């Protein structure tokens, strides 16, 4: 009998209207909508096959953040990895990803968490306010993955989640498969219920030193 899929919880965070819902819906349901409906919060689940194993990726599509938003504990505790999204057409949204990452690190008390930085709306190259190199540089500084993507053009969507799983599992392996996702007082990983290895509590050492992985 094949083992149950490992549960991996992923949160998408970023400014309003950068395309968090569109990326999620394109990944889970394979379609794109031009209409904009601000999200309160939605959770999606998709079984992702990665390196020969099935992962039940639980994807939390969060409400748009601004500098005054307080990071909700449920977006820090029990989360295995983050997709931080900006739109290449908005410098303010790019700067917001730095603020959000700082909030995650402050909240969890960790100095590294698995992150993929995503510059969405790559189809709008003519309206670009953030260069590819700036995105790459910031991801390198964070030891994070980086992609430019387009939910509209269905460009690089699967790779976002694969790249994040790679980082989550890399950190988990370096940690000997022990510990749960980060955060002070974090509950034991619900992976246990799924009968799977848990993800890292704090990937401060070798796991963090994987270098930014850029997929264009
Ligand atoms: N051109 C283009 N438009 C996009 C893309 N992704 C999203 N959009 C549009 O941008 C708008 C906002 O998209 P959403 O997916 O709702 O953005 P969000 O980040 O979830 O927004 P909040 O819920 O407010 O946080 C919508 O009108 C989308 O159709 C993209 O890759 N290219």
Coordinates of C-alpha atoms and ligand atoms in Angstrom, one line a residue:
X1 CA 0.0 0.0 0.0
X2 CA 1.4 3.4 -0.9
X3 CA 2.0 5.8 2.0
X4 CA -0.5 8.7 2.5
X5 CA 0.6 12.0 1.0
X6 CA 2.8 14.2 3.1
X7 CA 1.0 17.4 4.1
X8 CA 2.8 20.6 3.3
X9 CA 1.3 23.9 4.3
X10 CA 2.1 26.8 2.1
X11 CA 1.0 30.5 2.5
X12 CA 0.9 33.0 -0.3
X13 CA 1.5 36.5 1.0
X14 CA 2.0 39.9 -0.7
X15 CA 0.3 43.2 -1.4
X16 CA -3.2 43.6 -2.8
X17 CA -3.9 42.7 -6.4
X18 CA -0.5 41.2 -7.2
X19 CA -2.1 38.0 -8.3
X20 CA -1.9 35.7 -5.3
X21 CA -5.4 34.2 -6.0
X22 CA -4.8 34.1 -9.7
X23 CA -1.5 32.1 -9.2
X24 CA -3.3 29.7 -6.8
X25 CA -6.3 29.2 -9.0
X26 CA -4.1 28.7 -12.1
X27 CA -2.1 26.1 -10.2
X28 CA -5.0 24.2 -8.6
X29 CA -7.8 24.7 -11.2
X30 CA -5.9 25.6 -14.4
X31 CA -7.7 28.8 -15.3
X32 CA -7.4 32.5 -15.1
X33 CA -10.0 35.2 -14.5
X34 CA -9.5 38.9 -15.4
X35 CA -12.0 40.0 -12.7
X36 CA -10.6 41.2 -9.4
X37 CA -12.3 40.2 -6.2
X38 CA -10.3 41.0 -3.1
X39 CA -9.6 37.8 -1.1
X40 CA -10.4 37.4 2.6
X41 CA -8.8 34.0 2.8
X42 CA -9.1 30.8 0.9
X43 CA -7.4 27.4 1.4
X44 CA -6.9 25.0 -1.6
X45 CA -5.4 21.5 -1.6
X46 CA -3.7 19.9 -4.4
X47 CA -1.8 16.6 -4.6
X48 CA 1.6 17.4 -6.1
X49 CA 3.9 14.7 -7.2
X50 CA 7.5 15.7 -6.4
X51 CA 10.6 13.5 -6.7
X52 CA 8.5 10.3 -6.7
X53 CA 6.4 11.1 -3.7
X54 CA 2.9 12.6 -3.3
X55 CA 2.5 15.8 -1.3
X56 CA -0.9 17.2 -0.2
X57 CA -0.1 20.8 -0.6
X58 CA -2.4 22.9 1.4
X59 CA -2.2 26.4 -0.1
X60 CA -3.5 29.4 1.9
X61 CA -4.3 32.3 -0.3
X62 CA -4.3 35.3 2.1
X63 CA -5.7 38.8 2.0
X64 CA -3.5 41.5 0.5
X65 CA -1.1 43.0 3.1
X66 CA 0.1 46.5 3.6
X67 CA 2.8 47.8 5.9
X68 CA 0.3 48.2 8.7
X69 CA -1.1 44.6 8.5
X70 CA -0.3 42.5 11.4
X71 CA 1.0 39.0 10.5
X72 CA -1.7 36.6 11.6
X73 CA -0.3 33.7 13.8
X74 CA -1.9 31.2 11.5
X75 CA 0.3 32.5 8.7
X76 CA 3.4 31.8 10.7
X77 CA 2.7 28.8 12.9
X78 CA 2.3 25.5 11.2
X79 CA 3.4 26.9 7.8
X80 CA 6.1 24.9 6.1
X81 CA 7.0 27.5 3.4
X82 CA 6.0 30.8 1.8
X83 CA 5.4 32.2 -1.6
X84 CA 6.0 35.9 -1.4
X85 CA 4.4 37.6 -4.4
X86 CA 4.9 41.0 -6.0
X87 CA 3.8 42.3 -9.4
X88 CA 6.7 43.3 -11.7
X89 CA 4.5 46.4 -12.5
X90 CA 4.6 47.6 -8.9
X91 CA 7.7 48.7 -7.0
X92 CA 5.6 49.2 -3.9
X93 CA 4.6 45.6 -4.0
X94 CA 8.2 44.5 -4.4
X95 CA 9.2 46.5 -1.3
X96 CA 6.3 45.0 0.6
X97 CA 7.7 41.5 0.2
X98 CA 10.8 42.5 2.2
X99 CA 8.5 43.9 5.0
X100 CA 6.5 40.7 5.0
X101 CA 9.5 38.5 5.2
X102 CA 10.9 40.5 8.1
X103 CA 7.5 40.1 9.9
X104 CA 7.6 36.3 9.4
X105 CA 11.2 36.1 10.8
X106 CA 10.3 38.3 13.7
X107 CA 7.2 36.4 14.5
X108 CA 8.8 32.9 14.3
X109 CA 12.1 33.9 15.8
X110 CA 13.9 32.1 12.9
X111 CA 16.6 33.5 10.7
X112 CA 15.5 31.6 7.6
X113 CA 12.3 30.0 6.4
X114 CA 11.7 28.3 3.0
X115 CA 10.6 31.0 0.6
X116 CA 10.1 31.4 -3.1
X117 CA 9.9 35.1 -4.2
X118 CA 7.7 35.5 -7.2
X119 CA 7.5 38.5 -9.6
X120 CA 4.0 37.9 -11.1
X121 CA 2.5 39.6 -14.2
X122 CA 5.5 38.9 -16.3
X123 CA 3.2 39.3 -19.4
X124 CA 3.1 43.0 -18.6
X125 CA 6.8 43.6 -19.4
X126 CA 6.1 47.0 -21.0
X127 CA 4.8 48.3 -17.6
X128 CA 7.7 46.8 -15.6
X129 CA 8.8 48.7 -12.5
X130 CA 11.0 46.0 -11.1
X131 CA 13.9 44.5 -13.1
X132 CA 14.6 40.8 -13.2
X133 CA 18.0 41.4 -11.6
X134 CA 16.4 43.2 -8.6
X135 CA 14.2 40.2 -7.9
X136 CA 17.1 37.8 -8.3
X137 CA 19.3 39.9 -6.0
X138 CA 16.7 40.1 -3.2
X139 CA 16.1 36.3 -3.4
X140 CA 19.8 35.7 -3.2
X141 CA 20.0 37.9 -0.1
X142 CA 17.3 35.9 1.5
X143 CA 18.6 32.5 0.4
X144 CA 15.3 32.0 -1.4
X145 CA 14.1 30.7 -4.7
X146 CA 13.1 33.2 -7.4
X147 CA 10.8 33.2 -10.4
X148 CA 9.1 35.6 -12.6
X149 CA 5.7 34.2 -13.5
X150 CA 2.4 35.0 -15.1
X151 CA -0.9 33.6 -13.9
X152 CA -2.5 35.0 -17.0
X153 CA -0.1 33.4 -19.5
X154 CA 0.3 30.3 -17.3
X155 CA 4.0 30.8 -17.2
X156 CA 6.1 29.1 -14.5
X157 CA 3.2 28.3 -12.2
X158 CA 4.0 24.7 -11.4
X159 CA 7.6 25.6 -10.9
X160 CA 6.8 28.0 -8.0
X161 CA 5.4 25.2 -6.0
X162 CA 8.0 22.6 -7.0
X163 CA 10.7 25.1 -6.1
X164 CA 9.1 25.7 -2.7
X165 CA 8.7 21.9 -2.0
X166 CA 12.4 21.5 -2.9
X167 CA 13.4 24.1 -0.3
X168 CA 11.0 22.7 2.3
X169 CA 12.2 19.1 1.8
X170 CA 15.9 20.2 1.5
X171 CA 15.7 21.9 4.9
X172 CA 13.8 19.0 6.3
X173 CA 16.4 16.5 5.2
X174 CA 19.2 18.6 6.6
X175 CA 17.3 18.6 9.9
X176 CA 17.2 14.9 9.9
X177 CA 13.4 15.0 9.3
X178 CA 12.7 16.2 12.8
X179 CA 10.7 19.1 14.0
X180 CA 7.6 20.9 12.8
X181 CA 7.1 24.1 11.0
X182 CA 8.2 27.2 12.8
X183 CA 6.9 29.6 15.3
X184 CA 7.0 30.0 19.0
X185 CA 4.9 27.4 20.6
X186 CA 4.3 25.8 17.3
X187 CA 2.1 22.7 17.6
X188 CA 3.6 19.4 16.5
X189 CA 3.3 19.1 12.8
X190 CA 0.0 17.6 11.6
X191 CA 2.2 15.6 9.3
X192 CA 2.2 13.1 12.1
X193 CA -1.5 12.5 11.4
X194 CA -0.7 12.0 7.8
X195 CA 2.0 9.5 8.8
X196 CA 4.8 11.5 7.2
X197 CA 8.0 13.1 8.1
X198 CA 7.7 16.6 9.5
X199 CA 9.3 19.8 8.1
X200 CA 12.0 21.9 9.7
X201 CA 11.5 23.9 12.8
X202 CA 14.4 26.2 12.1
X203 CA 16.6 25.9 9.1
X204 CA 19.4 28.1 10.3
X205 CA 22.4 26.0 9.2
X206 CA 23.2 23.9 6.3
X207 CA 19.7 23.8 5.0
X208 CA 19.6 27.5 4.6
X209 CA 22.8 27.5 2.6
X210 CA 21.3 26.2 -0.6
X211 CA 21.7 29.4 -2.5
X212 CA 19.0 31.2 -4.5
X213 CA 17.7 29.0 -7.2
X214 CA 16.5 31.0 -10.2
X215 CA 14.2 29.5 -12.8
X216 CA 13.1 31.8 -15.5
Ligands
LIG1 N1 -1.9 40.8 -16.8 C1 -2.0 40.0 -15.7 N2 -2.9 40.3 -14.7 C2 -3.0 39.5 -13.7 C3 -2.1 38.4 -13.5 N3 -2.4 37.8 -12.3 C4 -3.4 38.5 -11.8 N4 -3.8 39.4 -12.6 C5 -4.9 40.4 -12.4 O1 -4.6 41.2 -11.3 C6 -5.8 41.4 -10.5 C7 -5.6 40.9 -9.1 O2 -5.5 39.5 -9.1 P1 -5.8 38.7 -7.8 O3 -5.3 37.3 -8.1 O4 -7.2 38.9 -7.3 O5 -4.8 39.3 -6.8 P2 -4.6 39.1 -5.2 O6 -3.1 39.3 -4.9 O7 -5.1 37.7 -4.9 O8 -5.4 40.2 -4.6 P3 -6.0 40.4 -3.0 O9 -7.0 39.4 -2.8 O10 -6.5 41.8 -3.0 O11 -4.8 40.3 -2.2 C8 -7.0 40.7 -11.3 O12 -7.6 41.6 -12.1 C9 -6.2 39.6 -12.1 O13 -6.9 39.3 -13.3 C10 -1.0 38.2 -14.5 O14 -0.2 37.3 -14.4 N5 -1.0 39.0 -15.5

